[in-house]
Tab-separated table of C-alpha atoms and ligand atoms in Angstrom:
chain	number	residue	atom	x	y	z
A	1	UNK	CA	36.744	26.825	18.507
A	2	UNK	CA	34.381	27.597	21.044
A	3	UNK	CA	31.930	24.810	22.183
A	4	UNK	CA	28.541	25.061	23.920
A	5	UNK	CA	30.206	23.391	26.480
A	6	UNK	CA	33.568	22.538	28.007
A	7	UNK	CA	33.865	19.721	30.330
A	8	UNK	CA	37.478	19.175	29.885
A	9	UNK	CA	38.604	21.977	32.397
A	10	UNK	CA	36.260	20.677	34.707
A	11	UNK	CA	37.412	17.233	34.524
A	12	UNK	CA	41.203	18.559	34.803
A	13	UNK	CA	40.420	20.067	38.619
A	14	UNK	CA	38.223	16.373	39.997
A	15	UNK	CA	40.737	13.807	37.799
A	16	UNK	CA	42.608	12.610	40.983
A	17	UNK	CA	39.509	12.432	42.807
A	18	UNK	CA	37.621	10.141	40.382
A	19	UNK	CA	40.478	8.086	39.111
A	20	UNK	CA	40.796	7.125	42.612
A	21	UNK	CA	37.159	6.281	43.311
A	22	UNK	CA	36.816	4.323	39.850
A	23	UNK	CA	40.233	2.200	41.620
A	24	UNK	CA	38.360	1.586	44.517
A	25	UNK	CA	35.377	0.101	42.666
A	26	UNK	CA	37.330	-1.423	40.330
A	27	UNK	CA	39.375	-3.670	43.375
A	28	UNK	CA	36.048	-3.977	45.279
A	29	UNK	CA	33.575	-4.780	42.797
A	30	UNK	CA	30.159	-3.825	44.107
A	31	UNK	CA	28.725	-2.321	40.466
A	32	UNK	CA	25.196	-2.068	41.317
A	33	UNK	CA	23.696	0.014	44.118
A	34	UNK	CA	26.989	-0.698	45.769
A	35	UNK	CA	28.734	1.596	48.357
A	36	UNK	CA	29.191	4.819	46.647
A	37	UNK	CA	25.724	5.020	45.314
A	38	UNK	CA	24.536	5.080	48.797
A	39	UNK	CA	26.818	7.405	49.974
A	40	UNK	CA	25.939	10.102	47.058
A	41	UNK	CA	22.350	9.711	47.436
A	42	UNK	CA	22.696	10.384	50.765
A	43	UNK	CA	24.983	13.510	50.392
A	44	UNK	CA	22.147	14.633	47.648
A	45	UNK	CA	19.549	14.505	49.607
A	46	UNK	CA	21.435	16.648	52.358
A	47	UNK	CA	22.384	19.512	49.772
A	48	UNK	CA	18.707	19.680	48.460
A	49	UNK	CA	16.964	19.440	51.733
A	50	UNK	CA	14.737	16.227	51.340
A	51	UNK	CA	13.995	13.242	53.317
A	52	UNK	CA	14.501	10.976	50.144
A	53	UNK	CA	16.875	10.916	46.950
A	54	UNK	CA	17.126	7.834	45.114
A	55	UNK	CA	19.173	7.210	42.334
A	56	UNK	CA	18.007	5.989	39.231
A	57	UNK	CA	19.292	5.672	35.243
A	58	UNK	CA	18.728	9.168	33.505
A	59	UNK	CA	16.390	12.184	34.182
A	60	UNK	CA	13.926	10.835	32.152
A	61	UNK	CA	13.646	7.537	34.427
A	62	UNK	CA	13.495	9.933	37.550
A	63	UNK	CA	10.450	11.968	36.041
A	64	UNK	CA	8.608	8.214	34.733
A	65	UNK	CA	9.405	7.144	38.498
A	66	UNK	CA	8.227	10.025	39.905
A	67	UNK	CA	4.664	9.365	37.761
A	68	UNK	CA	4.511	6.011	38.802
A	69	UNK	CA	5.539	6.504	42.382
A	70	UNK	CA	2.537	9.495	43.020
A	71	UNK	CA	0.103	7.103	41.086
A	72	UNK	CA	-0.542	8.596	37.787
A	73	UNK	CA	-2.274	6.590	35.644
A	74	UNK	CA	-3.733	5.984	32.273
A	75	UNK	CA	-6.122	8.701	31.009
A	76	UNK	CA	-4.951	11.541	33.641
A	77	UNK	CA	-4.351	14.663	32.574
A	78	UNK	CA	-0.924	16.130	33.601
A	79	UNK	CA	-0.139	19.461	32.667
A	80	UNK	CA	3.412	21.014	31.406
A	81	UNK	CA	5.271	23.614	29.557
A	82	UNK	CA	5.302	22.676	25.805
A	83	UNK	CA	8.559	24.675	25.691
A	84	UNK	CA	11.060	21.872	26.868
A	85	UNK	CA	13.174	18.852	26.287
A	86	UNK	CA	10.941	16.427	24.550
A	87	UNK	CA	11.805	14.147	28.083
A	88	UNK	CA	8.880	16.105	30.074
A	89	UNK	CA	5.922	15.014	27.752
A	90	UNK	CA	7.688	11.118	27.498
A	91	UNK	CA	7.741	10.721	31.138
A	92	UNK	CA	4.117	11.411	31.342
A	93	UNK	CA	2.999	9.257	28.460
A	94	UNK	CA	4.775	6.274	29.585
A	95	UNK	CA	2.405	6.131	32.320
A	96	UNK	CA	-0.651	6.303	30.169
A	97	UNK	CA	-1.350	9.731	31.086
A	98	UNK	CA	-2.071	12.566	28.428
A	99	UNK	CA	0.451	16.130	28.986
A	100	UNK	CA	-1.429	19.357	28.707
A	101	UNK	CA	0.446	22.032	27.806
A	102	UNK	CA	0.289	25.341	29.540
A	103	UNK	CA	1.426	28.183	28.066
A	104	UNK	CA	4.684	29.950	29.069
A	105	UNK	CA	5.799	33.445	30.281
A	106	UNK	CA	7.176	35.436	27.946
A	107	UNK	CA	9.964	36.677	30.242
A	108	UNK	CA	10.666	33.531	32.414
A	109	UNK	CA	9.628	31.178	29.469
A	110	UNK	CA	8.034	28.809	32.513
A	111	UNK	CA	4.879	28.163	32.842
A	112	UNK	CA	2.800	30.315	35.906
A	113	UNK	CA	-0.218	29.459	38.052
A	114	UNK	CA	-2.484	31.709	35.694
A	115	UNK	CA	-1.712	29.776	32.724
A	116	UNK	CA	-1.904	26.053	33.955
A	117	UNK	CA	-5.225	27.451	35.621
A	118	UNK	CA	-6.368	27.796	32.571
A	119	UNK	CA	-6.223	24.391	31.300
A	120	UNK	CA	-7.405	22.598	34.483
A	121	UNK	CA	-9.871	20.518	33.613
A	122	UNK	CA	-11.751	17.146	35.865
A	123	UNK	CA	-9.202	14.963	34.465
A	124	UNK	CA	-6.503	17.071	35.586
A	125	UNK	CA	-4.170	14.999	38.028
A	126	UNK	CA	-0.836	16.877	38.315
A	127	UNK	CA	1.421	19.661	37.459
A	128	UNK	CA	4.654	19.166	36.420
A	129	UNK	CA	6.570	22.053	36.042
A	130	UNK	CA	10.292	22.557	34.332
A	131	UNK	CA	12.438	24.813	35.802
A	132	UNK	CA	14.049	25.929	32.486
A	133	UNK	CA	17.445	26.647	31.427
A	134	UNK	CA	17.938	26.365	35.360
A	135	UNK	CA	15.304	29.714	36.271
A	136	UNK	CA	12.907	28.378	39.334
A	137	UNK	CA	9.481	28.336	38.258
A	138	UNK	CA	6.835	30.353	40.267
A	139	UNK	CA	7.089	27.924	42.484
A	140	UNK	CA	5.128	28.918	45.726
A	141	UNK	CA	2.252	29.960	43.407
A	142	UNK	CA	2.152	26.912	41.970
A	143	UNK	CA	2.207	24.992	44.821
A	144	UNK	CA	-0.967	26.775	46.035
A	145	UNK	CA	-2.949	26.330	42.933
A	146	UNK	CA	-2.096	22.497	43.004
A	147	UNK	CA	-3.183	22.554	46.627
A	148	UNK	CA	-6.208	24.029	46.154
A	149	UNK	CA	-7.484	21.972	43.261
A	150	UNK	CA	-6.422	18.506	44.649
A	151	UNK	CA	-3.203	18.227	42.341
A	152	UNK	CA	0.247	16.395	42.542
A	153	UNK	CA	3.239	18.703	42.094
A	154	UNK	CA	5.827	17.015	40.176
A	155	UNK	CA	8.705	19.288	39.616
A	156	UNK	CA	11.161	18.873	36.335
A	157	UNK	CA	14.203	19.822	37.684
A	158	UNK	CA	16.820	18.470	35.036
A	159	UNK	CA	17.870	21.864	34.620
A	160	UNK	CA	17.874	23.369	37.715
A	161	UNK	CA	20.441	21.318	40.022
A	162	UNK	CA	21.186	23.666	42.625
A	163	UNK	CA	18.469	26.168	42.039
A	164	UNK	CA	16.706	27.713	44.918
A	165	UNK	CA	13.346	29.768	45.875
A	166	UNK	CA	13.744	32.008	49.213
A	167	UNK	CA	16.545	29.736	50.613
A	168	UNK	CA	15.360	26.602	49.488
A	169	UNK	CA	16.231	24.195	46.952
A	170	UNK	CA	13.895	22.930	43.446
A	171	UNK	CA	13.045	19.859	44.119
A	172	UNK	CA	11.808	19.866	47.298
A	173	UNK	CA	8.558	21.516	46.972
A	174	UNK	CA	6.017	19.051	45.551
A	175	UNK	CA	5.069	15.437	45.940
A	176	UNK	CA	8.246	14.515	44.125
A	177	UNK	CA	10.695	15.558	41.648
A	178	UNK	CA	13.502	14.160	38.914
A	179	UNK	CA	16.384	15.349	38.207
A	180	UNK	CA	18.856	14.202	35.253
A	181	UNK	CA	22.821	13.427	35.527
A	182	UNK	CA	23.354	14.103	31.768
A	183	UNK	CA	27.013	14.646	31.188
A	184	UNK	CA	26.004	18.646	29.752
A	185	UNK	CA	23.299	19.193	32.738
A	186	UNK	CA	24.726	21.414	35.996
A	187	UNK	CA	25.472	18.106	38.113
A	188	UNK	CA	26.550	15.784	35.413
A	189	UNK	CA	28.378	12.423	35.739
A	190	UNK	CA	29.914	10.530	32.254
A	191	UNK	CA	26.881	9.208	30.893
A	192	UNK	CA	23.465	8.883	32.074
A	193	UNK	CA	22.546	9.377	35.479
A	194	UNK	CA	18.658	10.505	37.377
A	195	UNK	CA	17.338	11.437	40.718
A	196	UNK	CA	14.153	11.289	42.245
A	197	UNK	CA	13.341	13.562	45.689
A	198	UNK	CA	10.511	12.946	47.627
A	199	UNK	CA	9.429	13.792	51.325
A	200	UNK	CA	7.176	11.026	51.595
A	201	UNK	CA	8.695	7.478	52.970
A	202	UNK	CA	5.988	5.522	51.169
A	203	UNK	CA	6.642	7.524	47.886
A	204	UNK	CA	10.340	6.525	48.344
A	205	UNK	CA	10.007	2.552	48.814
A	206	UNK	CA	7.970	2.586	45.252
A	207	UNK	CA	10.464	4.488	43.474
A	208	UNK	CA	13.325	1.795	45.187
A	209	UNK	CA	10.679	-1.087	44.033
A	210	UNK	CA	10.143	0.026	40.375
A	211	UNK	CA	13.864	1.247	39.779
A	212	UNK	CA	14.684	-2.473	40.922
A	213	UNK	CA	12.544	-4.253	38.907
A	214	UNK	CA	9.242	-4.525	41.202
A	215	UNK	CA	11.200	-6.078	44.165
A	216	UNK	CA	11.627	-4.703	47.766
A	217	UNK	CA	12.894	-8.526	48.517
A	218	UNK	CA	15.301	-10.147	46.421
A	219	UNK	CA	13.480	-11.925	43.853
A	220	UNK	CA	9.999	-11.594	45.319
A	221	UNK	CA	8.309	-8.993	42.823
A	222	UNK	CA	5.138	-7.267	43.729
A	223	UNK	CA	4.924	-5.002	40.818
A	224	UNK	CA	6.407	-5.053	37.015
A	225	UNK	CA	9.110	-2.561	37.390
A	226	UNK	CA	11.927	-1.310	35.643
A	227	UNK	CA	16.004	-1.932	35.496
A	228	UNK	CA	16.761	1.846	36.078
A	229	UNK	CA	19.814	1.886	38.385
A	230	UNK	CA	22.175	4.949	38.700
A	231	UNK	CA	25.794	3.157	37.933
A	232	UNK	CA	28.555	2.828	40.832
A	233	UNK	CA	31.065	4.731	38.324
A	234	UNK	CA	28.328	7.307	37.863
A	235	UNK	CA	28.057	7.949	41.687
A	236	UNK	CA	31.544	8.369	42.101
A	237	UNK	CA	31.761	11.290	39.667
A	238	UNK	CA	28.641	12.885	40.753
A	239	UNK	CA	29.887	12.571	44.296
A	240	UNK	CA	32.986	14.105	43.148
A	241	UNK	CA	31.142	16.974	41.885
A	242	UNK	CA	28.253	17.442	44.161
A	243	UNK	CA	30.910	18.986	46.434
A	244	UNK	CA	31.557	21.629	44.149
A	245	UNK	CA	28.411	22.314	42.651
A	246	UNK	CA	27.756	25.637	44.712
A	247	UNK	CA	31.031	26.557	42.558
A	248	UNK	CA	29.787	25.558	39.549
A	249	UNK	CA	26.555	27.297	39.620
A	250	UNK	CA	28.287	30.320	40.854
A	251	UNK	CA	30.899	30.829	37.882
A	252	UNK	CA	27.676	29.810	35.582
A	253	UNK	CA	25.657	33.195	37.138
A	254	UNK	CA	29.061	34.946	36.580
A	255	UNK	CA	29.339	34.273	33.176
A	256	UNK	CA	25.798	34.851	32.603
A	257	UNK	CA	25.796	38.378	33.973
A	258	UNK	CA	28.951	39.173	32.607
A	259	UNK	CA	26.945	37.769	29.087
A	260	UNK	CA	24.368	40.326	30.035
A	261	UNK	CA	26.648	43.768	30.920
A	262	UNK	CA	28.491	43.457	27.599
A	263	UNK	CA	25.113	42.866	25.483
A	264	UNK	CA	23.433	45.891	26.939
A	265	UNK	CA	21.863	48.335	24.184
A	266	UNK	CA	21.735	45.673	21.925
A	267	UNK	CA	18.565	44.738	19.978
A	268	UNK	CA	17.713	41.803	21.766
A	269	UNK	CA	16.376	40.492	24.856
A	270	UNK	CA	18.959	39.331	27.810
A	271	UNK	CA	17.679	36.582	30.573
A	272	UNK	CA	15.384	37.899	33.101
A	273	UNK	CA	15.685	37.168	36.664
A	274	UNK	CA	12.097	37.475	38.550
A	275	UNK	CA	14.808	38.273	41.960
A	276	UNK	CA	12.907	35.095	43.639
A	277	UNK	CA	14.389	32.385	42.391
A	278	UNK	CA	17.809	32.237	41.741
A	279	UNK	CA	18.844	31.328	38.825
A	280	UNK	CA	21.584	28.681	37.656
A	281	UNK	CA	22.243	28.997	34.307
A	282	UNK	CA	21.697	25.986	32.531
A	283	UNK	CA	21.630	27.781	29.720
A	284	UNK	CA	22.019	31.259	28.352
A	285	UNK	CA	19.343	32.001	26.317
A	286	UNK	CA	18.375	35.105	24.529
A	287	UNK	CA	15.881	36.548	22.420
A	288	UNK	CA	16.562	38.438	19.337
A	289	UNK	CA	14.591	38.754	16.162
A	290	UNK	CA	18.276	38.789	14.021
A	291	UNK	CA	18.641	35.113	15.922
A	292	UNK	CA	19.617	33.237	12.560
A	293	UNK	CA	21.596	36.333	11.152
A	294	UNK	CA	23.712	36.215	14.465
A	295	UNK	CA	24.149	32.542	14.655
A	296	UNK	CA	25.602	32.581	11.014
A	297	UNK	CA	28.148	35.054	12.269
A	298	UNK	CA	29.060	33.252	15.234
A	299	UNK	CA	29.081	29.617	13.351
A	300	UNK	CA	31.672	31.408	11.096
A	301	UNK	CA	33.687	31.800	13.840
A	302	UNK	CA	33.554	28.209	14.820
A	303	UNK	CA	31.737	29.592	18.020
A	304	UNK	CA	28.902	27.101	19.057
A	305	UNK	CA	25.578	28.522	19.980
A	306	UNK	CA	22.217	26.757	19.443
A	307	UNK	CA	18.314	26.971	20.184
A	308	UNK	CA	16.582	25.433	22.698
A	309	UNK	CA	13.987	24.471	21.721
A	310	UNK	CA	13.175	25.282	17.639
A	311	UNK	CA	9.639	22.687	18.265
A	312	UNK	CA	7.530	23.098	20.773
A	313	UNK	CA	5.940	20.242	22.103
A	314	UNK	CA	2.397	20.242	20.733
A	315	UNK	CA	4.119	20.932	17.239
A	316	UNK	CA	6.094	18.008	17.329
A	317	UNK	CA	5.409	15.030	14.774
A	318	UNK	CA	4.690	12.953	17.712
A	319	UNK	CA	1.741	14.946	18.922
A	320	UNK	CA	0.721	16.046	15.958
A	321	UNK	CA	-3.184	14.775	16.493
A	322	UNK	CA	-3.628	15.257	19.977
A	323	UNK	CA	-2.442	19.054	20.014
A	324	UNK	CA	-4.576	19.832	17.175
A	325	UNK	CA	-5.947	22.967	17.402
A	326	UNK	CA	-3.675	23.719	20.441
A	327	UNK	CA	-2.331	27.230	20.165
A	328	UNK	CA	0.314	28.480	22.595
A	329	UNK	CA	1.498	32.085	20.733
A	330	UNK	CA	4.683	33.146	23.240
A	331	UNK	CA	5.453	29.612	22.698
A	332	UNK	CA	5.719	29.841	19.636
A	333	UNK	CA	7.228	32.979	19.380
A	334	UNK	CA	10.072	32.259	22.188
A	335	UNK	CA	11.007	28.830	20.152
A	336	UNK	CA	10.697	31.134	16.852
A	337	UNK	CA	13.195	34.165	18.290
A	338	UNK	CA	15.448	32.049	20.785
A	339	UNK	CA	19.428	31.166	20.948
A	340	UNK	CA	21.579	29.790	23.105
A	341	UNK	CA	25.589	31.128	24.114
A	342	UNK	CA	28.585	28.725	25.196
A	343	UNK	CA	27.786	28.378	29.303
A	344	UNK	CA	29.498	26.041	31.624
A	345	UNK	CA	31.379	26.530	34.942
A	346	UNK	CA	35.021	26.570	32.759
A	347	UNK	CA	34.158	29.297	30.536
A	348	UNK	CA	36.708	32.391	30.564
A	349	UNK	CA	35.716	36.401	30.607
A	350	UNK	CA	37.556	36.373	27.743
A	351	UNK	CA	35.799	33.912	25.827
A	352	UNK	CA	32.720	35.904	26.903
A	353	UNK	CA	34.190	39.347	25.371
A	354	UNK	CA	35.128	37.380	22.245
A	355	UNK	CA	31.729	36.009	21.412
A	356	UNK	CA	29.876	39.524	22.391
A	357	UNK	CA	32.218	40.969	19.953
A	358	UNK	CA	31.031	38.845	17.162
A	359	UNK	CA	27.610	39.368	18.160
A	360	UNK	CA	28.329	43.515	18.561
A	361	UNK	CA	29.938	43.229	14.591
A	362	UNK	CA	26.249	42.201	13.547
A	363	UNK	CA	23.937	44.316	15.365
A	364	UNK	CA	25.665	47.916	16.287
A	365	UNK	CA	26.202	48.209	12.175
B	401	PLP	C1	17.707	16.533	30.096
B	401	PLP	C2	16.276	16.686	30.390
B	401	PLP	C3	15.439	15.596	30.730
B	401	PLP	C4	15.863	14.167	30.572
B	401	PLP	O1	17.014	13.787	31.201
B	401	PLP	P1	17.876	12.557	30.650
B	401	PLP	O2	18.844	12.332	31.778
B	401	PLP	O3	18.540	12.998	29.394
B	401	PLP	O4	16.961	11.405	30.457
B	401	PLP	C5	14.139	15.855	31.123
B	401	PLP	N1	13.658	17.109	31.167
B	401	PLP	C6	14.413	18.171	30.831
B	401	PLP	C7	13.814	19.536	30.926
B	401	PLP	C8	15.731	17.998	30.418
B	401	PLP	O5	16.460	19.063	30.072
């Protein structure tokens, strides 16, 4: 068996690490915002090159935050990519504010400055990109277009921990970001875990305040805020990992290229790098018009593949009445043709040659 991912052979190499640092807290007691959270948000926002990182309880949390923080509010417009975790579009209605979705490239699948361009409108308040399946958006473009028109720049960044556009890292580009500590995500910790960045000190002290339910003092509460605190436990693993993550991202590109080599002259469509960004592999994700042919062969194999995402957004249940009418076509046709391979930091060139040959036995006949 094969899974989409493998966090056991990670966990094997950091086990003496974290069992130590779980000992510690365990003897000293300080559970919430204690010692070690400070420490790793600290350390995080040193590796991504931002004044402020603060911790907070899952991506999703970081990207509400975020909203909050940069002053979002009911009736805004905030445009997206409709091809993403269903977390994006949440984030942005739990503020009151309506997501717009953008349509994607079809090479990238991100959304560009042409596209959200063309569904500015006067409502429009922000952008908030996703760098997906870990591939930098076109970041410096859309930085521009948001500064022309007035616009916050709110990056997703679940996907991309430890992505980077000429030399520097997601995240640090707009008004804020949020990232997610999901145990499957490129930093993960053992259950849910966020992070907002922001440059901006006044930013900062309303994300603290609202993750902390409204208070900057103890029990005086300016604001109604939230209980969204990254766990002590959770900052020790992350910590624990954050050191290696430049290792992890690395063996992720390796696999993925390797991925790419062996599927050459196949009929179907590798990952693209636009040579920008680079690109960390969240996930491997291809494009092939055989996709459910393929993923029958590999399933029979007890090889785990999936796609990411079969909905877009403005198809969803959820939004059925407010996308009406919306039509995004390389949307829809990624989500229709899409599939993603076994990824993770662990995964062997072997493993790699094994799946390709399952995937060779259905398309070279
Ligand atoms: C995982 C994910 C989120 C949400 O993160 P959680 O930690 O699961 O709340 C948001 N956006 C994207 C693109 C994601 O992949």
């Amino acid at each position: 068996m094969i899974p989409m991912v493998n966090l056991k052979a990670q966990y094997a190499d950091i086990k003496d690490e974290i069992e130590r640092g779980f000992a510690e807290t365990l003897d000293n007691c300080a559970f919430i915002l204690g010692p070690n959270v400070q420490a790793f948000e600290t350390e995080a926002a040193t590796y991504l090159g931002v004044k402020h990182a603060i911790s907070c309880a899952s991506g999703t949390d970081a990207l509400h935050l975020a909203l909050l923080a940069e002053g979002i509010e009911p009736g805004d417009e905030v445009v997206t990519s409709a091809f993403t975790f269903i977390a994006t579009a949440e984030a942005i209605k739990y503020v009151g504010a309506i997501p717009v979705f953008a349509e994607i490239d079809a090479q990238t699948f991100n959304i560009t400055a042409e596209t959200i361009e063309k569904v500015l409108t006067p409502k429009t308040k922000a952008v908030m990109p996703v760098h997906l399946f870990g591939q930098p958006v076109d970041i410096i473009a859309i930085k521009a277009l948001c500064e022309k028109h007035g616009l916050k720049l709110i990056e997703d960044c679940a996907q991309s921990f430890g992505a980077s556009v000429n030399g520097k890292q997601t995240g640090g580009f707009g008004a804020a970001a949020g990232f997610s500590f999901f145990p499957s995500k490129n930093l993960g910790c053992f259950g849910d875990g966020g992070l907002v960045t922001t440059d901006c000190s006044i930013a900062a002290e309303k994300i603290k305040q609202y993750r902390n339910h409204g208070s900057k003092e103890r029990y005086y509460h300016d604001v109604i805020g939230y209980n969204s605190r990254l766990d002590e436990l959770q900052a020790v693993v992350l910590r624990a990992k954050l050191k290696r993550i430049d290792q992890y991202n690395a063996a992720r590109r390796h696999a993925a290229h390797l991925y790419s080599e062996l599927l050459v002259e196949l009929p179907l469509t590798t990952p693209y790098e636009d040579g920008v960004g680079v690109h960390v592999y969240h996930q491997y994700t291809l494009l092939c018009d055989r996709r459910d042919e393929v993923m029958r062969a590999l399933q029979s194999q007890k090889i785990g593949c999936a796609v990411y995402y079969p909905v877009p957004l403005h198809k969803q249940n959820v939004f059925k009445n407010e996308c009406a009418g919306v039509s995004l076509p390389v949307t829809e046709s990624v989500a229709a043709n899409c599939f993603s391979l076994p990824i993770c930091s662990s995964i062997s060139d072997d493993t790699i040659k094994e799946i390709v040959g399952v995937i060779r036995s259905v398309l070279d006949a």
